[in-house]
Amino acid sequence: MQLPLSQAVFPRLIWFDQVDSTNLELARLSTDSLDHFTAVVAGQQTLGQGRLGRSWQSPEGSSLSLSVFLRGPFKEPGWVNLLAALAVKRALGQLGVSDAGIKWPNDVLVGGKKISGILSQLQSDGSIILGIGLNLKQQQSELITATSLLEIGVSAELDQVLAAIGYELREIFAGDPEVSEEIKNYFQSACITIGQQVRAELPGGSELLGLASEIDSSGQLVILTPEPVTLSAADVWHLRS
Ligand code: BTN
């Protein structure tokens, strides 16, 4: 696969026609000397991984499956997946999609439907494997409640989308790993969960209802139930009034 635009952005880009999961593959490649920002990309995943132990569908030729190695340690690892969502939102902006929003913690939605999901996995040495899946060319019948670039009328090839995401990731993760207040505030404004009545399902299975009021300084979601409750991991649904 020729990916000239993306190869100019990632210092090392490893392509697979098919792999079980790009996150798993990058973990297998991971060594002390693996370069920061090494990327694994696949045309198809047979065992794509989603958040909270779920699977992720990456059909051949119609989705983007990317994993990026981020050399740590990070002062604020909790912010990495949130910032990755911001990078995807900004990359979509480069492609002409101006109305993408982030549902906390790291789903990117267009028109209320999910177009991209992120799975970041902290490694024992403090580095992070950052996995990004984005729906490129799936049709609505394959997507159920999600959407794709094709479905929102954007025709872009894999290389173009990958390069746009890589560029934005580098902008965000190239400098000081400490996350600036400016970026945190920018995330807050891009996060469409804030100000919504939500239902949050916690990893243990319990549920909370309340108003999503803010993202705190460590990237956690604060929900007013009405007492403030801080969540570091959950599935969140926006409730319509
Ligand atoms: C989610 O929304 O649940 C997260 C989905 C993350 C999917 C991506 S696709 C590339 C990388 N490899 C994986 O196995 N998962 C992530």
PDB file of N, CA, C and O in Angstrom, residues 10-14 22-23 25-41 66-74 80 119 121-132 169-170 173:
ATOM      1  N   PHE A  10       4.670  10.301   9.715  1.00  0.00           N
ATOM      2  CA  PHE A  10       5.124   9.346  10.730  1.00  0.00           C
ATOM      3  C   PHE A  10       6.573   8.953  10.434  1.00  0.00           C
ATOM      4  O   PHE A  10       6.882   8.565   9.296  1.00  0.00           O
ATOM      5  N   PRO A  11       7.470   8.997  11.426  1.00  0.00           N
ATOM      6  CA  PRO A  11       8.866   8.636  11.163  1.00  0.00           C
ATOM      7  C   PRO A  11       9.021   7.176  10.721  1.00  0.00           C
ATOM      8  O   PRO A  11       9.890   6.845   9.931  1.00  0.00           O
ATOM      9  N   ARG A  12       8.156   6.311  11.217  1.00  0.00           N
ATOM     10  CA  ARG A  12       8.167   4.904  10.792  1.00  0.00           C
ATOM     11  C   ARG A  12       6.714   4.442  10.728  1.00  0.00           C
ATOM     12  O   ARG A  12       5.987   4.572  11.728  1.00  0.00           O
ATOM     13  N   LEU A  13       6.340   3.907   9.572  1.00  0.00           N
ATOM     14  CA  LEU A  13       4.944   3.496   9.395  1.00  0.00           C
ATOM     15  C   LEU A  13       4.959   2.057   8.873  1.00  0.00           C
ATOM     16  O   LEU A  13       5.562   1.774   7.836  1.00  0.00           O
ATOM     17  N   ILE A  14       4.329   1.169   9.604  1.00  0.00           N
ATOM     18  CA  ILE A  14       4.353  -0.254   9.239  1.00  0.00           C
ATOM     19  C   ILE A  14       2.942  -0.653   8.807  1.00  0.00           C
ATOM     20  O   ILE A  14       1.978  -0.506   9.582  1.00  0.00           O
ATOM     21  N   THR A  22      -4.145  -3.771  15.456  1.00  0.00           N
ATOM     22  CA  THR A  22      -2.925  -2.941  15.355  1.00  0.00           C
ATOM     23  C   THR A  22      -2.369  -2.644  16.750  1.00  0.00           C
ATOM     24  O   THR A  22      -1.155  -2.523  16.919  1.00  0.00           O
ATOM     25  N   ASN A  23      -3.237  -2.520  17.751  1.00  0.00           N
ATOM     26  CA  ASN A  23      -2.726  -2.308  19.119  1.00  0.00           C
ATOM     27  C   ASN A  23      -1.917  -3.523  19.578  1.00  0.00           C
ATOM     28  O   ASN A  23      -0.841  -3.383  20.168  1.00  0.00           O
ATOM     29  N   GLU A  25      -0.432  -5.712  17.672  1.00  0.00           N
ATOM     30  CA  GLU A  25       0.785  -5.820  16.870  1.00  0.00           C
ATOM     31  C   GLU A  25       1.843  -4.838  17.373  1.00  0.00           C
ATOM     32  O   GLU A  25       3.024  -5.185  17.495  1.00  0.00           O
ATOM     33  N   LEU A  26       1.424  -3.633  17.671  1.00  0.00           N
ATOM     34  CA  LEU A  26       2.392  -2.645  18.152  1.00  0.00           C
ATOM     35  C   LEU A  26       2.948  -3.066  19.514  1.00  0.00           C
ATOM     36  O   LEU A  26       4.145  -2.880  19.785  1.00  0.00           O
ATOM     37  N   ALA A  27       2.133  -3.673  20.344  1.00  0.00           N
ATOM     38  CA  ALA A  27       2.620  -4.165  21.637  1.00  0.00           C
ATOM     39  C   ALA A  27       3.665  -5.261  21.420  1.00  0.00           C
ATOM     40  O   ALA A  27       4.675  -5.331  22.128  1.00  0.00           O
ATOM     41  N   ARG A  28       3.452  -6.104  20.405  1.00  0.00           N
ATOM     42  CA  ARG A  28       4.430  -7.165  20.118  1.00  0.00           C
ATOM     43  C   ARG A  28       5.744  -6.559  19.605  1.00  0.00           C
ATOM     44  O   ARG A  28       6.820  -7.100  19.856  1.00  0.00           O
ATOM     45  N   LEU A  29       5.668  -5.448  18.877  1.00  0.00           N
ATOM     46  CA  LEU A  29       6.868  -4.816  18.325  1.00  0.00           C
ATOM     47  C   LEU A  29       7.604  -3.966  19.361  1.00  0.00           C
ATOM     48  O   LEU A  29       8.742  -3.564  19.140  1.00  0.00           O
ATOM     49  N   SER A  30       6.895  -3.651  20.421  1.00  0.00           N
ATOM     50  CA  SER A  30       7.414  -2.665  21.372  1.00  0.00           C
ATOM     51  C   SER A  30       8.693  -3.162  22.066  1.00  0.00           C
ATOM     52  O   SER A  30       8.735  -4.241  22.619  1.00  0.00           O
ATOM     53  N   THR A  31       9.731  -2.336  21.960  1.00  0.00           N
ATOM     54  CA  THR A  31      11.000  -2.618  22.642  1.00  0.00           C
ATOM     55  C   THR A  31      11.477  -1.314  23.256  1.00  0.00           C
ATOM     56  O   THR A  31      10.913  -0.256  23.001  1.00  0.00           O
ATOM     57  N   ASP A  32      12.578  -1.405  24.005  1.00  0.00           N
ATOM     58  CA  ASP A  32      13.142  -0.189  24.607  1.00  0.00           C
ATOM     59  C   ASP A  32      13.551   0.818  23.543  1.00  0.00           C
ATOM     60  O   ASP A  32      13.606   2.010  23.803  1.00  0.00           O
ATOM     61  N   SER A  33      13.862   0.313  22.338  1.00  0.00           N
ATOM     62  CA  SER A  33      14.389   1.229  21.316  1.00  0.00           C
ATOM     63  C   SER A  33      13.347   1.642  20.269  1.00  0.00           C
ATOM     64  O   SER A  33      13.686   2.332  19.316  1.00  0.00           O
ATOM     65  N   LEU A  34      12.106   1.203  20.461  1.00  0.00           N
ATOM     66  CA  LEU A  34      11.095   1.597  19.463  1.00  0.00           C
ATOM     67  C   LEU A  34      10.923   3.117  19.478  1.00  0.00           C
ATOM     68  O   LEU A  34      10.784   3.730  20.535  1.00  0.00           O
ATOM     69  N   ASP A  35      10.945   3.721  18.274  1.00  0.00           N
ATOM     70  CA  ASP A  35      10.884   5.181  18.187  1.00  0.00           C
ATOM     71  C   ASP A  35       9.515   5.714  18.587  1.00  0.00           C
ATOM     72  O   ASP A  35       8.486   5.146  18.217  1.00  0.00           O
ATOM     73  N   HIS A  36       9.564   6.840  19.296  1.00  0.00           N
ATOM     74  CA  HIS A  36       8.355   7.602  19.587  1.00  0.00           C
ATOM     75  C   HIS A  36       7.635   7.849  18.253  1.00  0.00           C
ATOM     76  O   HIS A  36       8.262   8.184  17.260  1.00  0.00           O
ATOM     77  N   PHE A  37       6.365   7.636  18.212  1.00  0.00           N
ATOM     78  CA  PHE A  37       5.532   7.929  17.060  1.00  0.00           C
ATOM     79  C   PHE A  37       5.597   6.889  15.941  1.00  0.00           C
ATOM     80  O   PHE A  37       5.135   7.132  14.832  1.00  0.00           O
ATOM     81  N   THR A  38       6.174   5.706  16.233  1.00  0.00           N
ATOM     82  CA  THR A  38       6.073   4.611  15.261  1.00  0.00           C
ATOM     83  C   THR A  38       4.591   4.247  15.103  1.00  0.00           C
ATOM     84  O   THR A  38       3.853   4.166  16.087  1.00  0.00           O
ATOM     85  N   ALA A  39       4.177   4.023  13.857  1.00  0.00           N
ATOM     86  CA  ALA A  39       2.755   3.739  13.601  1.00  0.00           C
ATOM     87  C   ALA A  39       2.585   2.379  12.939  1.00  0.00           C
ATOM     88  O   ALA A  39       3.375   1.989  12.080  1.00  0.00           O
ATOM     89  N   VAL A  40       1.543   1.664  13.358  1.00  0.00           N
ATOM     90  CA  VAL A  40       1.111   0.441  12.682  1.00  0.00           C
ATOM     91  C   VAL A  40      -0.271   0.715  12.096  1.00  0.00           C
ATOM     92  O   VAL A  40      -1.154   1.223  12.794  1.00  0.00           O
ATOM     93  N   VAL A  41      -0.428   0.389  10.817  1.00  0.00           N
ATOM     94  CA  VAL A  41      -1.708   0.628  10.124  1.00  0.00           C
ATOM     95  C   VAL A  41      -2.097  -0.665   9.413  1.00  0.00           C
ATOM     96  O   VAL A  41      -1.226  -1.357   8.876  1.00  0.00           O
ATOM     97  N   LEU A  66      -5.393   2.387  13.095  1.00  0.00           N
ATOM     98  CA  LEU A  66      -4.070   2.969  13.347  1.00  0.00           C
ATOM     99  C   LEU A  66      -3.692   2.796  14.804  1.00  0.00           C
ATOM    100  O   LEU A  66      -4.527   3.009  15.688  1.00  0.00           O
ATOM    101  N   SER A  67      -2.447   2.421  15.051  1.00  0.00           N
ATOM    102  CA  SER A  67      -1.917   2.451  16.415  1.00  0.00           C
ATOM    103  C   SER A  67      -0.588   3.188  16.392  1.00  0.00           C
ATOM    104  O   SER A  67       0.231   2.966  15.503  1.00  0.00           O
ATOM    105  N   VAL A  68      -0.411   4.052  17.371  1.00  0.00           N
ATOM    106  CA  VAL A  68       0.786   4.891  17.432  1.00  0.00           C
ATOM    107  C   VAL A  68       1.470   4.666  18.776  1.00  0.00           C
ATOM    108  O   VAL A  68       0.804   4.645  19.819  1.00  0.00           O
ATOM    109  N   PHE A  69       2.788   4.522  18.708  1.00  0.00           N
ATOM    110  CA  PHE A  69       3.562   4.317  19.929  1.00  0.00           C
ATOM    111  C   PHE A  69       3.990   5.676  20.477  1.00  0.00           C
ATOM    112  O   PHE A  69       4.657   6.451  19.776  1.00  0.00           O
ATOM    113  N   LEU A  70       3.593   5.958  21.694  1.00  0.00           N
ATOM    114  CA  LEU A  70       3.966   7.229  22.331  1.00  0.00           C
ATOM    115  C   LEU A  70       4.901   6.911  23.492  1.00  0.00           C
ATOM    116  O   LEU A  70       4.489   6.262  24.470  1.00  0.00           O
ATOM    117  N   ARG A  71       6.131   7.331  23.366  1.00  0.00           N
ATOM    118  CA  ARG A  71       7.125   7.032  24.406  1.00  0.00           C
ATOM    119  C   ARG A  71       6.870   7.902  25.628  1.00  0.00           C
ATOM    120  O   ARG A  71       6.761   9.113  25.518  1.00  0.00           O
ATOM    121  N   GLY A  72       6.699   7.308  26.768  1.00  0.00           N
ATOM    122  CA  GLY A  72       6.429   8.031  28.005  1.00  0.00           C
ATOM    123  C   GLY A  72       7.716   8.348  28.727  1.00  0.00           C
ATOM    124  O   GLY A  72       8.785   8.301  28.112  1.00  0.00           O
ATOM    125  N   PRO A  73       7.689   8.586  30.006  1.00  0.00           N
ATOM    126  CA  PRO A  73       6.443   8.636  30.781  1.00  0.00           C
ATOM    127  C   PRO A  73       5.690   9.941  30.565  1.00  0.00           C
ATOM    128  O   PRO A  73       6.281  10.948  30.223  1.00  0.00           O
ATOM    129  N   PHE A  74       4.382   9.862  30.780  1.00  0.00           N
ATOM    130  CA  PHE A  74       3.544  11.046  30.661  1.00  0.00           C
ATOM    131  C   PHE A  74       3.194  11.573  32.038  1.00  0.00           C
ATOM    132  O   PHE A  74       2.857  10.794  32.928  1.00  0.00           O
ATOM    133  N   VAL A  80      -4.169  11.521  27.642  1.00  0.00           N
ATOM    134  CA  VAL A  80      -3.697  11.127  26.311  1.00  0.00           C
ATOM    135  C   VAL A  80      -4.852  10.747  25.386  1.00  0.00           C
ATOM    136  O   VAL A  80      -4.923  11.200  24.245  1.00  0.00           O
ATOM    137  N   LEU A 119      -8.678   3.790  21.648  1.00  0.00           N
ATOM    138  CA  LEU A 119      -8.322   2.878  22.740  1.00  0.00           C
ATOM    139  C   LEU A 119      -6.858   3.105  23.064  1.00  0.00           C
ATOM    140  O   LEU A 119      -5.973   2.709  22.299  1.00  0.00           O
ATOM    141  N   GLN A 121      -3.681   2.391  25.563  1.00  0.00           N
ATOM    142  CA  GLN A 121      -3.284   1.379  26.540  1.00  0.00           C
ATOM    143  C   GLN A 121      -1.923   1.734  27.132  1.00  0.00           C
ATOM    144  O   GLN A 121      -0.915   1.786  26.411  1.00  0.00           O
ATOM    145  N   LEU A 122      -1.933   1.995  28.444  1.00  0.00           N
ATOM    146  CA  LEU A 122      -0.710   2.353  29.158  1.00  0.00           C
ATOM    147  C   LEU A 122       0.134   1.092  29.365  1.00  0.00           C
ATOM    148  O   LEU A 122      -0.364   0.076  29.846  1.00  0.00           O
ATOM    149  N   GLN A 123       1.408   1.150  28.962  1.00  0.00           N
ATOM    150  CA  GLN A 123       2.299   0.000  29.092  1.00  0.00           C
ATOM    151  C   GLN A 123       3.074   0.073  30.417  1.00  0.00           C
ATOM    152  O   GLN A 123       3.162   1.142  31.034  1.00  0.00           O
ATOM    153  N   SER A 124       3.669  -1.045  30.810  1.00  0.00           N
ATOM    154  CA  SER A 124       4.319  -1.078  32.124  1.00  0.00           C
ATOM    155  C   SER A 124       5.506  -0.113  32.208  1.00  0.00           C
ATOM    156  O   SER A 124       5.866   0.330  33.289  1.00  0.00           O
ATOM    157  N   ASP A 125       6.113   0.249  31.060  1.00  0.00           N
ATOM    158  CA  ASP A 125       7.246   1.180  31.095  1.00  0.00           C
ATOM    159  C   ASP A 125       6.807   2.637  30.980  1.00  0.00           C
ATOM    160  O   ASP A 125       7.642   3.535  30.834  1.00  0.00           O
ATOM    161  N   GLY A 126       5.510   2.892  31.031  1.00  0.00           N
ATOM    162  CA  GLY A 126       5.014   4.271  30.987  1.00  0.00           C
ATOM    163  C   GLY A 126       4.724   4.759  29.584  1.00  0.00           C
ATOM    164  O   GLY A 126       4.189   5.863  29.414  1.00  0.00           O
ATOM    165  N   SER A 127       5.062   3.974  28.573  1.00  0.00           N
ATOM    166  CA  SER A 127       4.704   4.387  27.218  1.00  0.00           C
ATOM    167  C   SER A 127       3.219   4.060  26.979  1.00  0.00           C
ATOM    168  O   SER A 127       2.589   3.349  27.775  1.00  0.00           O
ATOM    169  N   ILE A 128       2.708   4.578  25.873  1.00  0.00           N
ATOM    170  CA  ILE A 128       1.281   4.382  25.587  1.00  0.00           C
ATOM    171  C   ILE A 128       1.108   3.899  24.151  1.00  0.00           C
ATOM    172  O   ILE A 128       1.756   4.414  23.225  1.00  0.00           O
ATOM    173  N   ILE A 129       0.274   2.888  23.989  1.00  0.00           N
ATOM    174  CA  ILE A 129      -0.137   2.464  22.651  1.00  0.00           C
ATOM    175  C   ILE A 129      -1.502   3.089  22.407  1.00  0.00           C
ATOM    176  O   ILE A 129      -2.466   2.805  23.126  1.00  0.00           O
ATOM    177  N   LEU A 130      -1.511   3.974  21.421  1.00  0.00           N
ATOM    178  CA  LEU A 130      -2.709   4.753  21.146  1.00  0.00           C
ATOM    179  C   LEU A 130      -3.364   4.211  19.882  1.00  0.00           C
ATOM    180  O   LEU A 130      -2.789   4.286  18.794  1.00  0.00           O
ATOM    181  N   GLY A 131      -4.538   3.614  20.031  1.00  0.00           N
ATOM    182  CA  GLY A 131      -5.234   3.024  18.887  1.00  0.00           C
ATOM    183  C   GLY A 131      -6.400   3.903  18.449  1.00  0.00           C
ATOM    184  O   GLY A 131      -7.196   4.349  19.284  1.00  0.00           O
ATOM    185  N   ILE A 132      -6.485   4.142  17.153  1.00  0.00           N
ATOM    186  CA  ILE A 132      -7.561   4.976  16.614  1.00  0.00           C
ATOM    187  C   ILE A 132      -8.249   4.217  15.480  1.00  0.00           C
ATOM    188  O   ILE A 132      -7.588   3.754  14.542  1.00  0.00           O
ATOM    189  N   LEU A 169      -1.847  14.714  15.597  1.00  0.00           N
ATOM    190  CA  LEU A 169      -1.259  14.036  16.767  1.00  0.00           C
ATOM    191  C   LEU A 169       0.119  14.606  17.064  1.00  0.00           C
ATOM    192  O   LEU A 169       0.482  14.830  18.224  1.00  0.00           O
ATOM    193  N   ARG A 170       0.889  14.833  16.014  1.00  0.00           N
ATOM    194  CA  ARG A 170       2.238  15.371  16.231  1.00  0.00           C
ATOM    195  C   ARG A 170       2.180  16.777  16.807  1.00  0.00           C
ATOM    196  O   ARG A 170       2.970  17.130  17.676  1.00  0.00           O
ATOM    197  N   PHE A 173       1.216  16.088  20.516  1.00  0.00           N
ATOM    198  CA  PHE A 173       2.097  15.272  21.362  1.00  0.00           C
ATOM    199  C   PHE A 173       3.589  15.528  21.144  1.00  0.00           C
ATOM    200  O   PHE A 173       4.414  14.886  21.781  1.00  0.00           O
TER     201      PHE A 173
END
